[in-house]
Amino acid sequence: MSNSHQSAPWEWAVGPATAMRVPAANQPRWLVVSEGRVWLTRSGSGPYGEDVWLQAGERLELPCGSEWVIEGWPSAQVELLEAPCRTPARTPARPGRWHAPWGAAHAA
């Protein structure tokens, strides 16, 4: 999702009669409406897919792997927020060293 009217890397202006695609991601995200009103629908949900309407102050969790289409009604400011990645666990036997979540140790 890109827009030349960004105020921050996670914030977009959605103009009237302008549909924007929110591509799928490998982690869950939140779409937050900071101004205005938006219509959104999940891509691939078919002709009977659920339309969602959000107003300023409302948010919707976008599940991992889901793609969406949004449009401002008439216009809106939205934020796309990602959940933080999990922090790798510390190895108890070796304080100060980190290991990958799957158990492979990093070289120090």
PDB file of C-alpha atoms in Angstrom:
ATOM      1  CA  MET A   1       0.000   0.000   0.000  1.00  0.00           C
ATOM      2  CA  SER A   2       1.575   3.260  -1.015  1.00  0.00           C
ATOM      3  CA  ASN A   3       0.310   6.808  -1.190  1.00  0.00           C
ATOM      4  CA  SER A   4       2.025  10.107  -1.854  1.00  0.00           C
ATOM      5  CA  HIS A   5       0.005  11.754   0.931  1.00  0.00           C
ATOM      6  CA  GLN A   6       1.628   9.896   3.806  1.00  0.00           C
ATOM      7  CA  SER A   7       2.289  11.840   6.995  1.00  0.00           C
ATOM      8  CA  ALA A   8       4.136   8.874   8.540  1.00  0.00           C
ATOM      9  CA  PRO A   9       5.217   5.488   7.098  1.00  0.00           C
ATOM     10  CA  TRP A  10       2.179   3.806   8.653  1.00  0.00           C
ATOM     11  CA  GLU A  11      -0.419   6.469   7.810  1.00  0.00           C
ATOM     12  CA  TRP A  12      -2.287   7.120   4.538  1.00  0.00           C
ATOM     13  CA  ALA A  13      -4.850   9.560   3.215  1.00  0.00           C
ATOM     14  CA  VAL A  14      -7.613   7.750   1.328  1.00  0.00           C
ATOM     15  CA  GLY A  15      -9.330  10.110  -1.091  1.00  0.00           C
ATOM     16  CA  PRO A  16     -12.879   9.992  -2.406  1.00  0.00           C
ATOM     17  CA  ALA A  17     -13.609   7.434  -5.126  1.00  0.00           C
ATOM     18  CA  THR A  18     -10.106   5.989  -4.709  1.00  0.00           C
ATOM     19  CA  ALA A  19      -9.829   2.285  -3.939  1.00  0.00           C
ATOM     20  CA  MET A  20      -6.541   1.144  -2.397  1.00  0.00           C
ATOM     21  CA  ARG A  21      -5.232  -2.385  -2.028  1.00  0.00           C
ATOM     22  CA  VAL A  22      -3.763  -3.495   1.297  1.00  0.00           C
ATOM     23  CA  PRO A  23      -1.551  -6.457   0.339  1.00  0.00           C
ATOM     24  CA  ALA A  24      -1.285  -9.608   2.422  1.00  0.00           C
ATOM     25  CA  ALA A  25       1.425  -9.800   5.099  1.00  0.00           C
ATOM     26  CA  ASN A  26       2.985 -12.593   7.152  1.00  0.00           C
ATOM     27  CA  GLN A  27       1.775 -11.132  10.444  1.00  0.00           C
ATOM     28  CA  PRO A  28      -1.561  -9.831  11.707  1.00  0.00           C
ATOM     29  CA  ARG A  29      -2.118  -6.074  11.425  1.00  0.00           C
ATOM     30  CA  TRP A  30      -4.607  -3.460  12.540  1.00  0.00           C
ATOM     31  CA  LEU A  31      -6.277  -0.947  10.244  1.00  0.00           C
ATOM     32  CA  VAL A  32      -7.162   2.115  12.335  1.00  0.00           C
ATOM     33  CA  VAL A  33      -9.264   5.009  11.049  1.00  0.00           C
ATOM     34  CA  SER A  34      -7.907   8.260  12.474  1.00  0.00           C
ATOM     35  CA  GLU A  35     -10.160  10.596  10.424  1.00  0.00           C
ATOM     36  CA  GLY A  36     -13.265  10.160   8.290  1.00  0.00           C
ATOM     37  CA  ARG A  37     -14.953   6.924   7.275  1.00  0.00           C
ATOM     38  CA  VAL A  38     -13.809   3.931   5.188  1.00  0.00           C
ATOM     39  CA  TRP A  39     -15.378   0.995   3.445  1.00  0.00           C
ATOM     40  CA  LEU A  40     -13.304  -2.163   3.234  1.00  0.00           C
ATOM     41  CA  THR A  41     -13.719  -5.712   2.035  1.00  0.00           C
ATOM     42  CA  ARG A  42     -11.485  -8.755   2.059  1.00  0.00           C
ATOM     43  CA  SER A  43     -10.162  -9.723  -1.389  1.00  0.00           C
ATOM     44  CA  GLY A  44     -11.268 -13.110  -2.648  1.00  0.00           C
ATOM     45  CA  SER A  45     -14.326 -13.250  -0.409  1.00  0.00           C
ATOM     46  CA  GLY A  46     -16.608 -13.655  -3.442  1.00  0.00           C
ATOM     47  CA  PRO A  47     -19.753 -11.760  -4.417  1.00  0.00           C
ATOM     48  CA  TYR A  48     -21.245 -12.282  -0.961  1.00  0.00           C
ATOM     49  CA  GLY A  49     -18.197 -11.104   0.952  1.00  0.00           C
ATOM     50  CA  GLU A  50     -18.729  -9.008   4.021  1.00  0.00           C
ATOM     51  CA  ASP A  51     -18.415  -5.252   3.644  1.00  0.00           C
ATOM     52  CA  VAL A  52     -17.009  -3.471   6.676  1.00  0.00           C
ATOM     53  CA  TRP A  53     -17.564   0.205   7.503  1.00  0.00           C
ATOM     54  CA  LEU A  54     -15.289   1.949   9.984  1.00  0.00           C
ATOM     55  CA  GLN A  55     -15.421   5.506  11.306  1.00  0.00           C
ATOM     56  CA  ALA A  56     -12.796   7.637  13.028  1.00  0.00           C
ATOM     57  CA  GLY A  57     -11.625   5.908  16.205  1.00  0.00           C
ATOM     58  CA  GLU A  58     -12.569   2.408  15.022  1.00  0.00           C
ATOM     59  CA  ARG A  59     -10.187  -0.365  14.009  1.00  0.00           C
ATOM     60  CA  LEU A  60     -10.207  -3.806  12.444  1.00  0.00           C
ATOM     61  CA  GLU A  61      -7.720  -6.639  12.823  1.00  0.00           C
ATOM     62  CA  LEU A  62      -6.488  -7.850   9.434  1.00  0.00           C
ATOM     63  CA  PRO A  63      -5.568 -11.535   9.822  1.00  0.00           C
ATOM     64  CA  CYS A  64      -2.228 -12.882   8.668  1.00  0.00           C
ATOM     65  CA  GLY A  65      -2.231 -13.558   4.912  1.00  0.00           C
ATOM     66  CA  SER A  66      -5.362 -11.518   4.171  1.00  0.00           C
ATOM     67  CA  GLU A  67      -5.569  -8.918   1.408  1.00  0.00           C
ATOM     68  CA  TRP A  68      -8.063  -6.036   1.581  1.00  0.00           C
ATOM     69  CA  VAL A  69      -9.482  -3.231  -0.551  1.00  0.00           C
ATOM     70  CA  ILE A  70     -10.337   0.079   1.149  1.00  0.00           C
ATOM     71  CA  GLU A  71     -12.000   3.271   0.010  1.00  0.00           C
ATOM     72  CA  GLY A  72     -12.636   6.560   1.796  1.00  0.00           C
ATOM     73  CA  TRP A  73     -16.297   7.647   2.134  1.00  0.00           C
ATOM     74  CA  PRO A  74     -15.891  10.383   1.172  1.00  0.00           C
ATOM     75  CA  SER A  75     -12.287  10.497   2.412  1.00  0.00           C
ATOM     76  CA  ALA A  76     -10.303   9.241   5.379  1.00  0.00           C
ATOM     77  CA  GLN A  77      -6.948   9.044   7.122  1.00  0.00           C
ATOM     78  CA  VAL A  78      -5.963   5.487   8.081  1.00  0.00           C
ATOM     79  CA  GLU A  79      -3.090   3.844   9.915  1.00  0.00           C
ATOM     80  CA  LEU A  80      -1.808   0.354   9.203  1.00  0.00           C
ATOM     81  CA  LEU A  81      -0.175  -1.045  12.333  1.00  0.00           C
ATOM     82  CA  GLU A  82       1.736  -4.307  12.566  1.00  0.00           C
ATOM     83  CA  ALA A  83       2.016  -6.452  15.651  1.00  0.00           C
ATOM     84  CA  PRO A  84       5.593  -6.508  16.988  1.00  0.00           C
ATOM     85  CA  CYS A  85       7.642  -9.580  16.164  1.00  0.00           C
ATOM     86  CA  ARG A  86       8.327 -11.956  18.987  1.00  0.00           C
ATOM     87  CA  THR A  87      11.636 -11.330  20.723  1.00  0.00           C
ATOM     88  CA  PRO A  88      14.044 -14.281  20.564  1.00  0.00           C
ATOM     89  CA  ALA A  89      14.411 -16.026  23.905  1.00  0.00           C
ATOM     90  CA  ARG A  90      17.658 -15.863  25.873  1.00  0.00           C
ATOM     91  CA  THR A  91      19.572 -19.078  26.347  1.00  0.00           C
ATOM     92  CA  PRO A  92      19.530 -19.688  30.146  1.00  0.00           C
ATOM     93  CA  ALA A  93      22.884 -21.526  30.189  1.00  0.00           C
ATOM     94  CA  ARG A  94      24.623 -18.696  28.307  1.00  0.00           C
ATOM     95  CA  PRO A  95      23.497 -15.299  29.554  1.00  0.00           C
ATOM     96  CA  GLY A  96      24.076 -12.555  27.032  1.00  0.00           C
ATOM     97  CA  ARG A  97      23.697 -14.874  24.030  1.00  0.00           C
ATOM     98  CA  TRP A  98      20.576 -15.099  21.903  1.00  0.00           C
ATOM     99  CA  HIS A  99      19.249 -18.013  19.948  1.00  0.00           C
ATOM    100  CA  ALA A 100      16.832 -18.253  17.080  1.00  0.00           C
ATOM    101  CA  PRO A 101      13.257 -19.249  17.947  1.00  0.00           C
ATOM    102  CA  TRP A 102      13.829 -22.621  16.319  1.00  0.00           C
ATOM    103  CA  GLY A 103      16.803 -23.339  18.634  1.00  0.00           C
ATOM    104  CA  ALA A 104      19.809 -22.684  16.355  1.00  0.00           C
ATOM    105  CA  ALA A 105      22.383 -20.663  18.316  1.00  0.00           C
ATOM    106  CA  HIS A 106      23.845 -17.459  16.852  1.00  0.00           C
ATOM    107  CA  ALA A 107      27.590 -17.097  16.739  1.00  0.00           C
ATOM    108  CA  ALA A 108      28.878 -14.441  19.120  1.00  0.00           C
TER     109      ALA A 108
END
